[in-house]
CSV table of C-alpha atoms in Angstrom, one decimal:
chain,number,residue,atom,x,y,z
A,1,MET,CA,10.3,28.7,17.7
A,2,ALA,CA,9.5,25.7,15.4
A,3,ARG,CA,9.0,22.4,17.2
A,4,SER,CA,11.6,19.8,16.3
A,5,ALA,CA,10.3,16.7,14.5
A,6,GLY,CA,12.8,14.5,16.3
A,7,ASN,CA,14.1,11.2,15.0
A,8,ARG,CA,11.5,10.5,12.3
A,9,GLN,CA,13.2,7.4,11.1
A,10,LEU,CA,12.8,5.6,14.4
A,11,LYS,CA,9.2,6.9,14.8
A,12,SER,CA,8.3,5.6,11.3
A,13,ALA,CA,10.0,2.2,11.9
A,14,ARG,CA,8.2,1.9,15.3
A,15,VAL,CA,4.8,2.5,13.8
A,16,ALA,CA,5.5,0.2,10.8
A,17,ALA,CA,6.6,-2.6,13.2
A,18,GLY,CA,3.2,-2.4,14.9
A,19,TYR,CA,3.9,-0.2,17.9
A,20,PRO,CA,1.7,2.9,17.6
A,21,THR,CA,2.7,4.5,20.9
A,22,GLN,CA,6.1,5.0,22.6
A,23,GLN,CA,4.7,3.2,25.6
A,24,ALA,CA,4.0,0.0,23.6
A,25,PHE,CA,7.5,0.2,22.1
A,26,ALA,CA,9.1,0.7,25.5
A,27,GLU,CA,7.3,-2.3,26.9
A,28,ALA,CA,8.4,-4.5,24.0
A,29,LEU,CA,12.0,-3.3,24.5
A,30,GLY,CA,11.9,-3.7,28.3
A,31,VAL,CA,12.9,0.0,28.9
A,32,ASP,CA,11.3,3.0,30.5
A,33,VAL,CA,9.2,5.1,28.1
A,34,ARG,CA,11.5,8.1,28.8
A,35,GLN,CA,14.3,6.1,27.1
A,36,VAL,CA,12.2,5.8,23.9
A,37,ARG,CA,11.5,9.6,24.1
A,38,ARG,CA,15.2,10.3,24.2
A,39,TRP,CA,15.8,8.0,21.2
A,40,GLU,CA,13.0,9.8,19.3
A,41,SER,CA,14.4,13.2,20.1
A,42,ASP,CA,16.4,15.3,17.5
A,43,LYS,CA,19.6,14.2,19.2
A,44,PRO,CA,19.1,10.5,20.1
A,45,PRO,CA,21.8,9.0,22.3
A,46,TRP,CA,23.7,6.0,21.0
A,47,PRO,CA,22.0,2.8,22.3
A,48,HIS,CA,23.9,0.2,24.4
A,49,PRO,CA,24.8,-3.0,22.5
A,50,ASP,CA,22.0,-5.1,24.0
A,51,MET,CA,19.5,-2.4,23.1
A,52,GLN,CA,20.9,-2.2,19.6
A,53,GLN,CA,20.1,-5.9,19.2
A,54,ARG,CA,16.6,-5.5,20.6
A,55,LEU,CA,15.9,-2.5,18.3
A,56,THR,CA,17.1,-4.5,15.3
A,57,GLN,CA,14.9,-7.5,16.3
A,58,LEU,CA,11.8,-5.4,16.7
A,59,THR,CA,12.1,-3.3,13.6
A,60,GLY,CA,14.2,-5.4,11.2
A,61,GLN,CA,16.6,-2.5,10.6
A,62,ASN,CA,20.1,-1.7,11.8
A,63,VAL,CA,20.6,1.1,14.2
A,64,GLU,CA,21.9,3.5,11.6
A,65,SER,CA,18.7,3.1,9.6
A,66,LEU,CA,16.8,4.0,12.7
A,67,GLY,CA,18.4,7.5,12.8
A,68,PHE,CA,21.2,6.9,15.3
A,69,VAL,CA,24.7,8.3,14.5
A,70,ILE,CA,27.8,6.3,15.5
A,71,PRO,CA,29.8,8.3,18.1
A,72,ALA,CA,33.3,9.3,17.1
A,73,GLY,CA,35.8,6.6,17.8
A,74,ARG,CA,33.3,3.8,17.9
A,75,ASP,CA,33.4,0.9,15.5
A,76,ARG,CA,30.5,0.3,13.2
A,77,PRO,CA,28.3,-2.4,14.9
A,78,THR,CA,28.0,-5.8,13.3
A,79,GLU,CA,24.8,-5.9,11.4
A,80,ARG,CA,22.4,-8.6,12.5
A,81,ARG,CA,19.7,-9.6,10.0
A,82,SER,CA,16.3,-10.4,11.5
A,83,ALA,CA,12.7,-10.2,10.4
A,84,PRO,CA,10.7,-7.2,11.7
A,85,VAL,CA,7.5,-7.7,13.5
A,86,SER,CA,5.3,-6.1,10.9
A,87,LEU,CA,6.5,-4.6,7.6
A,88,ARG,CA,9.4,-6.9,6.8
A,89,GLY,CA,12.9,-5.6,6.3
A,90,GLY,CA,13.9,-3.6,3.2
A,91,ALA,CA,14.3,-0.2,5.0
A,92,VAL,CA,17.1,2.1,3.9
A,93,HIS,CA,19.1,4.7,5.9
A,94,LEU,CA,17.8,8.0,4.5
A,95,PRO,CA,20.8,10.4,4.0
A,96,ALA,CA,21.3,13.1,6.5
A,97,VAL,CA,21.2,16.8,5.7
A,98,PRO,CA,24.5,17.7,4.0
A,99,SER,CA,26.9,19.8,6.0
A,100,GLN,CA,28.5,22.9,4.8
A,101,SER,CA,31.8,21.1,4.2
A,102,GLY,CA,30.2,17.9,3.0
A,103,ALA,CA,28.3,17.0,-0.2
A,104,SER,CA,27.4,19.7,-2.6
A,105,VAL,CA,23.9,21.2,-2.1
A,106,GLN,CA,21.6,21.0,-5.2
A,107,PRO,CA,19.6,24.0,-6.3
A,108,ALA,CA,16.0,24.4,-5.3
A,109,SER,CA,14.9,23.6,-8.9
A,110,VAL,CA,15.8,19.9,-8.4
A,111,ALA,CA,12.7,19.5,-6.2
A,112,SER,CA,10.3,20.6,-8.8
A,113,ASP,CA,12.1,18.6,-11.5
A,114,TYR,CA,11.9,15.5,-9.3
A,115,GLU,CA,8.2,16.1,-8.5
A,116,ARG,CA,7.4,16.4,-12.2
A,117,ILE,CA,8.7,12.9,-12.9
A,118,THR,CA,6.8,11.6,-9.9
A,119,ARG,CA,3.5,13.1,-11.3
A,120,SER,CA,4.3,11.5,-14.7
A,121,HIS,CA,4.7,8.1,-13.1
A,122,ARG,CA,1.4,8.6,-11.3
A,123,HIS,CA,-0.4,9.2,-14.6
A,124,LEU,CA,1.4,6.4,-16.5
A,125,TYR,CA,0.4,3.9,-13.9
A,126,TRP,CA,-3.1,3.6,-15.4
A,127,SER,CA,-2.0,2.6,-18.9
A,128,VAL,CA,1.6,1.4,-18.9
A,129,ALA,CA,2.2,-2.3,-18.3
A,130,PRO,CA,3.4,-2.8,-14.7
A,131,ALA,CA,6.4,-4.8,-15.6
A,132,THR,CA,7.5,-1.9,-17.9
A,133,LEU,CA,6.7,0.9,-15.4
A,134,HIS,CA,8.0,-0.7,-12.3
A,135,PRO,CA,11.8,-0.6,-13.0
A,136,SER,CA,11.5,3.1,-13.9
A,137,VAL,CA,9.7,3.9,-10.7
A,138,ARG,CA,12.3,2.1,-8.6
A,139,ALA,CA,15.1,3.9,-10.4
A,140,HIS,CA,13.3,7.2,-9.7
A,141,ALA,CA,13.2,6.2,-6.0
A,142,ASP,CA,17.0,5.5,-6.1
A,143,LEU,CA,17.5,9.0,-7.6
A,144,GLY,CA,15.3,10.5,-4.8
A,145,CYS,CA,17.5,8.9,-2.1
A,146,ALA,CA,20.6,10.3,-3.8
A,147,LEU,CA,19.1,13.8,-4.0
A,148,LEU,CA,18.3,13.7,-0.3
A,149,ALA,CA,22.0,13.5,0.4
A,150,GLU,CA,22.5,16.7,-1.6
A,151,THR,CA,19.5,18.8,-0.5
A,152,ALA,CA,18.5,20.8,2.6
A,153,GLY,CA,15.6,22.8,4.0
A,154,ARG,CA,12.5,23.2,1.9
A,155,THR,CA,14.1,21.5,-1.1
A,156,ARG,CA,14.9,18.4,0.9
A,157,HIS,CA,11.3,18.4,2.3
A,158,THR,CA,9.8,18.5,-1.2
A,159,VAL,CA,12.1,15.8,-2.5
A,160,ALA,CA,11.2,13.6,0.5
A,161,ALA,CA,7.5,14.0,-0.1
A,162,ALA,CA,7.8,13.0,-3.8
A,163,LEU,CA,10.1,10.1,-2.8
A,164,ALA,CA,7.4,8.9,-0.4
A,165,GLU,CA,4.8,8.9,-3.3
A,166,THR,CA,7.3,7.2,-5.6
A,167,TRP,CA,7.9,4.4,-3.2
A,168,LEU,CA,4.2,4.1,-2.5
A,169,LEU,CA,3.5,3.7,-6.2
A,170,ALA,CA,6.2,1.0,-6.4
A,171,GLY,CA,4.6,-0.8,-3.5
A,172,ARG,CA,1.2,-0.6,-5.1
A,173,ILE,CA,2.6,-2.1,-8.4
A,174,GLU,CA,4.3,-4.9,-6.5
A,175,PHE,CA,1.2,-5.8,-4.5
A,176,PHE,CA,-1.7,-5.2,-6.8
A,177,ASP,CA,-0.2,-5.4,-10.3
A,178,LEU,CA,2.5,-8.0,-9.9
A,179,ARG,CA,1.2,-9.9,-6.8
A,180,GLU,CA,4.5,-9.8,-5.0
A,181,PRO,CA,3.5,-9.0,-1.4
A,182,ASP,CA,6.9,-10.0,0.0
A,183,ASP,CA,8.5,-7.2,-2.0
A,184,ALA,CA,5.6,-4.8,-1.4
A,185,GLY,CA,6.1,-4.8,2.4
A,186,PRO,CA,9.7,-3.5,2.5
A,187,THR,CA,8.9,-1.0,-0.2
A,188,LEU,CA,6.0,0.4,1.8
A,189,LEU,CA,8.3,0.7,4.8
A,190,ARG,CA,10.7,2.8,2.7
A,191,ALA,CA,7.8,4.9,1.7
A,192,LEU,CA,6.8,5.5,5.3
A,193,GLN,CA,10.3,6.6,6.2
A,194,ALA,CA,10.3,9.1,3.4
A,195,ALA,CA,6.9,10.4,4.5
A,196,GLY,CA,8.3,10.8,7.9
A,197,GLU,CA,11.2,12.8,6.5
A,198,ALA,CA,8.7,15.0,4.7
A,199,ASP,CA,6.5,15.2,7.9
A,200,ASP,CA,3.5,14.4,5.7
A,201,PRO,CA,0.9,12.7,7.9
A,202,LEU,CA,-1.7,12.1,5.1
A,203,MET,CA,0.9,10.4,3.0
A,204,GLY,CA,1.8,8.3,6.0
A,205,ALA,CA,-1.8,7.4,6.5
A,206,ALA,CA,-2.1,6.3,2.8
A,207,ILE,CA,1.0,4.2,3.1
A,208,LEU,CA,-0.1,2.5,6.3
A,209,ALA,CA,-3.5,1.8,4.9
A,210,HIS,CA,-1.9,0.2,1.8
A,211,SER,CA,0.3,-1.9,4.1
A,212,ALA,CA,-2.8,-3.2,5.8
A,213,PHE,CA,-3.7,-5.1,2.6
A,214,VAL,CA,-0.6,-7.3,2.9
A,215,PRO,CA,-1.7,-9.1,6.1
A,216,GLY,CA,-5.4,-8.5,5.3
A,217,TRP,CA,-5.3,-10.6,2.2
A,218,THR,CA,-3.8,-13.5,4.1
A,219,GLY,CA,-6.4,-13.4,6.8
A,220,ASP,CA,-4.2,-11.8,9.5
A,221,ARG,CA,-6.8,-9.6,11.1
A,222,GLU,CA,-4.7,-8.5,14.0
A,223,LYS,CA,-1.9,-7.0,11.9
A,224,ALA,CA,-4.2,-5.5,9.4
A,225,GLY,CA,-6.2,-3.9,12.2
A,226,GLU,CA,-3.0,-2.4,13.8
A,227,ARG,CA,-2.0,-0.8,10.5
A,228,ILE,CA,-5.5,0.6,9.9
A,229,ALA,CA,-5.6,2.1,13.4
A,230,ALA,CA,-2.2,3.7,12.8
A,231,ALA,CA,-3.5,5.0,9.4
A,232,ARG,CA,-6.5,6.6,11.1
A,233,ALA,CA,-4.3,8.2,13.7
A,234,TYR,CA,-2.1,9.8,11.0
A,235,ALA,CA,-5.2,10.9,9.0
A,236,ARG,CA,-6.5,12.8,12.1
A,237,ARG,CA,-3.3,14.9,11.9
A,238,GLY,CA,-3.9,15.6,8.2
A,239,PRO,CA,-6.6,16.8,8.2
A,240,ALA,CA,-8.2,14.3,5.9
A,241,SER,CA,-11.0,14.9,3.4
A,242,ALA,CA,-14.3,12.9,3.6
A,243,GLU,CA,-13.2,11.0,0.5
A,244,PHE,CA,-9.9,10.0,2.2
A,245,LEU,CA,-11.7,8.8,5.4
A,246,SER,CA,-14.2,6.9,3.2
A,247,TRP,CA,-11.3,5.2,1.5
A,248,LEU,CA,-9.9,4.1,4.9
A,249,ASP,CA,-13.3,2.6,5.7
A,250,ALA,CA,-13.2,0.7,2.3
A,251,VAL,CA,-9.7,-0.6,3.0
A,252,GLU,CA,-10.7,-1.9,6.4
A,253,ALA,CA,-13.9,-3.4,4.9
A,254,GLU,CA,-11.9,-5.4,2.4
A,255,CYS,CA,-9.5,-6.6,5.0
A,256,GLU,CA,-12.4,-7.6,7.3
A,257,SER,CA,-14.2,-9.3,4.4
A,258,ARG,CA,-11.1,-11.4,3.5
A,259,CYS,CA,-10.8,-12.3,7.2
A,260,GLY,CA,-14.4,-13.7,7.1
A,261,ASN,CA,-16.1,-10.8,8.9
A,262,THR,CA,-18.5,-9.7,6.3
A,263,ARG,CA,-21.0,-8.2,8.7
A,264,THR,CA,-18.4,-5.8,10.0
A,265,ALA,CA,-17.3,-5.2,6.4
A,266,LEU,CA,-20.8,-4.2,5.3
A,267,HIS,CA,-21.1,-1.8,8.3
A,268,LEU,CA,-17.8,-0.2,7.3
A,269,ILE,CA,-19.0,0.3,3.7
A,270,GLY,CA,-22.2,1.9,5.0
A,271,HIS,CA,-20.0,4.3,7.1
A,272,ALA,CA,-17.9,5.0,4.0
A,273,GLU,CA,-21.0,6.0,2.0
A,274,GLU,CA,-22.2,8.3,4.9
A,275,ALA,CA,-18.8,10.0,4.9
A,276,LEU,CA,-19.1,10.8,1.2
A,277,THR,CA,-22.6,12.0,1.7
A,278,ARG,CA,-21.6,14.4,4.5
A,279,GLY,CA,-18.6,15.7,2.7
A,280,SER,CA,-16.0,18.0,4.3
A,281,LYS,CA,-14.3,21.3,3.8
A,282,TYR,CA,-11.0,19.6,3.1
A,283,SER,CA,-9.9,18.5,-0.4
A,284,ASN,CA,-8.0,15.4,-1.4
A,285,PRO,CA,-4.2,15.5,-1.9
A,286,GLU,CA,-3.2,15.6,-5.5
A,287,TRP,CA,-1.7,12.1,-5.4
A,288,MET,CA,-4.8,10.4,-4.2
A,289,ASP,CA,-6.1,9.3,-7.6
A,290,TRP,CA,-7.1,5.7,-6.8
A,291,PHE,CA,-10.5,6.3,-5.1
A,292,ASN,CA,-13.9,8.0,-5.8
A,293,PRO,CA,-17.6,7.1,-5.4
A,294,VAL,CA,-17.4,4.6,-8.3
A,295,ARG,CA,-14.5,2.8,-6.7
A,296,LEU,CA,-16.4,2.7,-3.4
A,297,ALA,CA,-19.3,1.0,-5.2
A,298,ALA,CA,-16.9,-1.6,-6.5
A,299,PHE,CA,-15.7,-2.2,-2.9
A,300,LYS,CA,-19.3,-2.5,-1.9
A,301,GLY,CA,-20.2,-5.0,-4.6
A,302,ASN,CA,-17.3,-7.2,-3.7
A,303,THR,CA,-18.2,-7.1,0.0
A,304,GLN,CA,-21.8,-8.0,-0.9
A,305,LEU,CA,-20.5,-10.9,-3.0
A,306,GLN,CA,-18.4,-12.2,-0.1
A,307,ALA,CA,-21.4,-11.9,2.2
A,308,GLY,CA,-23.5,-14.0,-0.2
A,309,HIS,CA,-25.9,-11.2,-1.1
A,310,LEU,CA,-25.9,-12.0,-4.8
A,311,PRO,CA,-28.8,-9.9,-6.2
A,312,GLN,CA,-27.5,-6.8,-4.3
A,313,ALA,CA,-23.9,-7.5,-5.5
A,314,ARG,CA,-25.0,-7.9,-9.1
A,315,THR,CA,-26.9,-4.6,-9.0
A,316,THR,CA,-24.1,-2.7,-7.3
A,317,LEU,CA,-21.4,-4.0,-9.6
A,318,LEU,CA,-23.4,-3.3,-12.8
A,319,GLY,CA,-24.0,0.2,-11.6
A,320,ALA,CA,-20.3,0.7,-10.9
A,321,LEU,CA,-19.5,-0.7,-14.3
A,322,ASP,CA,-21.8,1.8,-16.0
A,323,GLN,CA,-20.2,4.7,-14.2
A,324,MET,CA,-16.6,3.5,-14.7
A,325,PRO,CA,-14.6,5.7,-17.1
A,326,PRO,CA,-13.1,3.8,-20.1
A,327,SER,CA,-9.6,4.8,-19.0
A,328,ASP,CA,-10.0,2.8,-15.8
A,329,GLY,CA,-9.2,-0.6,-17.3
A,330,LYS,CA,-7.7,-2.2,-14.2
A,331,GLN,CA,-10.8,-1.6,-12.1
A,332,GLN,CA,-13.0,-2.8,-15.0
A,333,THR,CA,-11.2,-6.1,-14.9
A,334,VAL,CA,-11.9,-6.5,-11.2
A,335,ILE,CA,-15.6,-5.6,-11.6
A,336,TYR,CA,-15.9,-8.1,-14.5
A,337,GLY,CA,-14.2,-10.7,-12.3
A,338,ASP,CA,-16.6,-10.0,-9.4
A,339,LEU,CA,-19.6,-10.2,-11.7
A,340,ALA,CA,-18.4,-13.5,-13.0
A,341,ALA,CA,-18.1,-14.7,-9.4
A,342,VAL,CA,-21.7,-13.6,-8.7
A,343,GLU,CA,-23.0,-15.6,-11.7
A,344,ALA,CA,-20.9,-18.6,-10.8
A,345,ALA,CA,-22.3,-18.5,-7.2
A,346,ALA,CA,-25.8,-18.1,-8.6
A,347,GLY,CA,-25.5,-21.2,-10.8
A,348,GLN,CA,-25.3,-19.3,-14.1
A,349,PRO,CA,-22.1,-20.7,-15.7
A,350,GLU,CA,-22.7,-19.2,-19.1
A,351,GLU,CA,-23.0,-15.7,-17.7
A,352,ALA,CA,-20.0,-16.3,-15.4
A,353,CYS,CA,-17.9,-17.3,-18.4
A,354,ARG,CA,-19.1,-14.3,-20.4
A,355,TYR,CA,-17.9,-11.8,-17.7
A,356,ALA,CA,-14.7,-13.8,-17.2
A,357,CYS,CA,-13.9,-13.5,-20.9
A,358,LEU,CA,-14.6,-9.7,-20.8
A,359,ALA,CA,-12.1,-9.5,-18.0
A,360,LEU,CA,-9.6,-11.4,-20.1
A,361,ASP,CA,-10.2,-9.0,-23.0
A,362,GLN,CA,-9.3,-6.1,-20.7
A,363,LEU,CA,-6.2,-7.9,-19.3
A,364,GLU,CA,-4.9,-8.1,-22.8
A,365,ILE,CA,-4.9,-4.3,-22.9
A,366,THR,CA,-3.6,-3.6,-19.4
A,367,TRP,CA,-2.2,-6.4,-17.2
A,368,TYR,CA,-3.4,-6.5,-13.6
A,369,ALA,CA,-2.5,-9.4,-11.5
A,370,THR,CA,-5.3,-8.7,-9.0
A,371,GLY,CA,-7.8,-9.0,-11.9
A,372,MET,CA,-6.3,-12.3,-13.1
A,373,GLU,CA,-6.6,-13.6,-9.5
A,374,ARG,CA,-10.3,-12.9,-9.6
A,375,ILE,CA,-10.7,-14.9,-12.8
A,376,ARG,CA,-8.8,-17.9,-11.4
A,377,GLU,CA,-11.1,-17.8,-8.4
A,378,VAL,CA,-14.1,-17.9,-10.7
A,379,ARG,CA,-12.7,-20.8,-12.7
A,380,ARG,CA,-12.2,-22.8,-9.5
A,381,ALA,CA,-15.9,-22.0,-8.6
A,382,LEU,CA,-16.9,-23.4,-12.0
A,383,ALA,CA,-15.4,-26.8,-11.4
A,384,PRO,CA,-18.8,-28.5,-11.2
A,385,HIS,CA,-19.5,-27.2,-14.7
A,386,GLN,CA,-16.1,-27.9,-16.2
A,387,HIS,CA,-17.5,-30.2,-19.0
A,388,ASP,CA,-19.9,-27.4,-20.2
A,389,GLN,CA,-18.9,-25.9,-23.5
A,390,CYS,CA,-18.8,-22.4,-22.1
A,391,VAL,CA,-16.3,-23.4,-19.4
A,392,ARG,CA,-14.2,-25.2,-22.0
A,393,ASP,CA,-14.2,-22.1,-24.1
A,394,LEU,CA,-13.1,-20.1,-21.1
A,395,ASP,CA,-10.3,-22.6,-20.6
A,396,GLU,CA,-9.1,-22.0,-24.1
A,397,ARG,CA,-8.7,-18.3,-23.3
A,398,LEU,CA,-7.5,-18.8,-19.7
A,399,TYR,CA,-4.8,-21.4,-20.6
A,400,GLY,CA,-3.6,-20.0,-23.9
A,401,TRP,CA,0.2,-19.9,-24.4
A,402,ALA,CA,0.4,-16.2,-23.5
A,403,THR,CA,-1.6,-16.2,-20.3
A,404,THR,CA,-0.2,-19.5,-19.1
A,405,VAL,CA,3.4,-18.4,-19.5
A,406,SER,CA,2.5,-15.0,-18.0
A,407,ALA,CA,0.9,-16.7,-15.0
A,408,LEU,CA,3.9,-19.0,-14.4
A,409,SER,CA,6.4,-16.2,-14.7
A,410,ARG,CA,4.6,-14.3,-11.9
């Protein structure tokens, strides 16, 4: 007999809120762990009002979004808005499986049709302007939620998996391309809930690792570490490929680097390289198209830069640039920005400005807020040379009408 997956929505929200185990969640709630197990079963009992409030406070979601069903004859509880502990708010209540007498059940073909659009968005991400693509991705996610209310069995499972990828893509655009981390957090929580509905641990690991960037980039090492630990736990259930595990090391390395722990970050990069060298018998999931050995080299170059190892960073970044395919314009922008930062730190303002202008050239083709962020950091580092002609020429590019209006609008 197949084992029940239980209340996936509560499980996903618990992990996203920073409680990787039922015991930790029980302690935060002030209840026995057996109570949490009952709530995470396939037929969770309706919580008492005081527990409803505590569950809402810890997860940022109302009790219905956590997989609880209001008993017959009970009034709907008053919704209390509160910020969750980790991934902030924004969760939705995923529709239940339709009953025989309820909503109409869609044919199995809707799953493959929905997946096809998801794959198209995945490919379009690398060339379409994020402000153009993002509304389409979000609308596709809304469609996926609607389809869950009209699908069951394997069809529902497939739709949920594609929905998780869709929301992950939306979160990546919000965080990396548009630099809207306050929007990315709730979106990634939606993605995690959908991955739980699909019972896809590798997708869950990918979502949790992406969510680690949000606190990692602000220097919150504790929260970033919790999410990376959860991502690794999910990856072990995968099973994960060597490339996937290498990427997890690279994500943690970037978070550690941004928190000022460059020695730890360099160690993690070394571990990531070893993982790729060893390889594994498992292959990458189709949707993991954002990482490869060249991307790892880019991670490494940035980590060396943050550690002050300028000659090594220059060599690593130039090597990555040589191997970067022309179609990967967004990553080229980031590498140009890091090379500019290397030269600025090395006291070579003309070379720094040259690389910064190459990054701006690429941004005119494909906008990438993370790349522009790198260039602004370089310009701040060039303040001692602001009267040099090369820096003035850079300012003419950096503060033109188009780039200035674009920067202010974001």
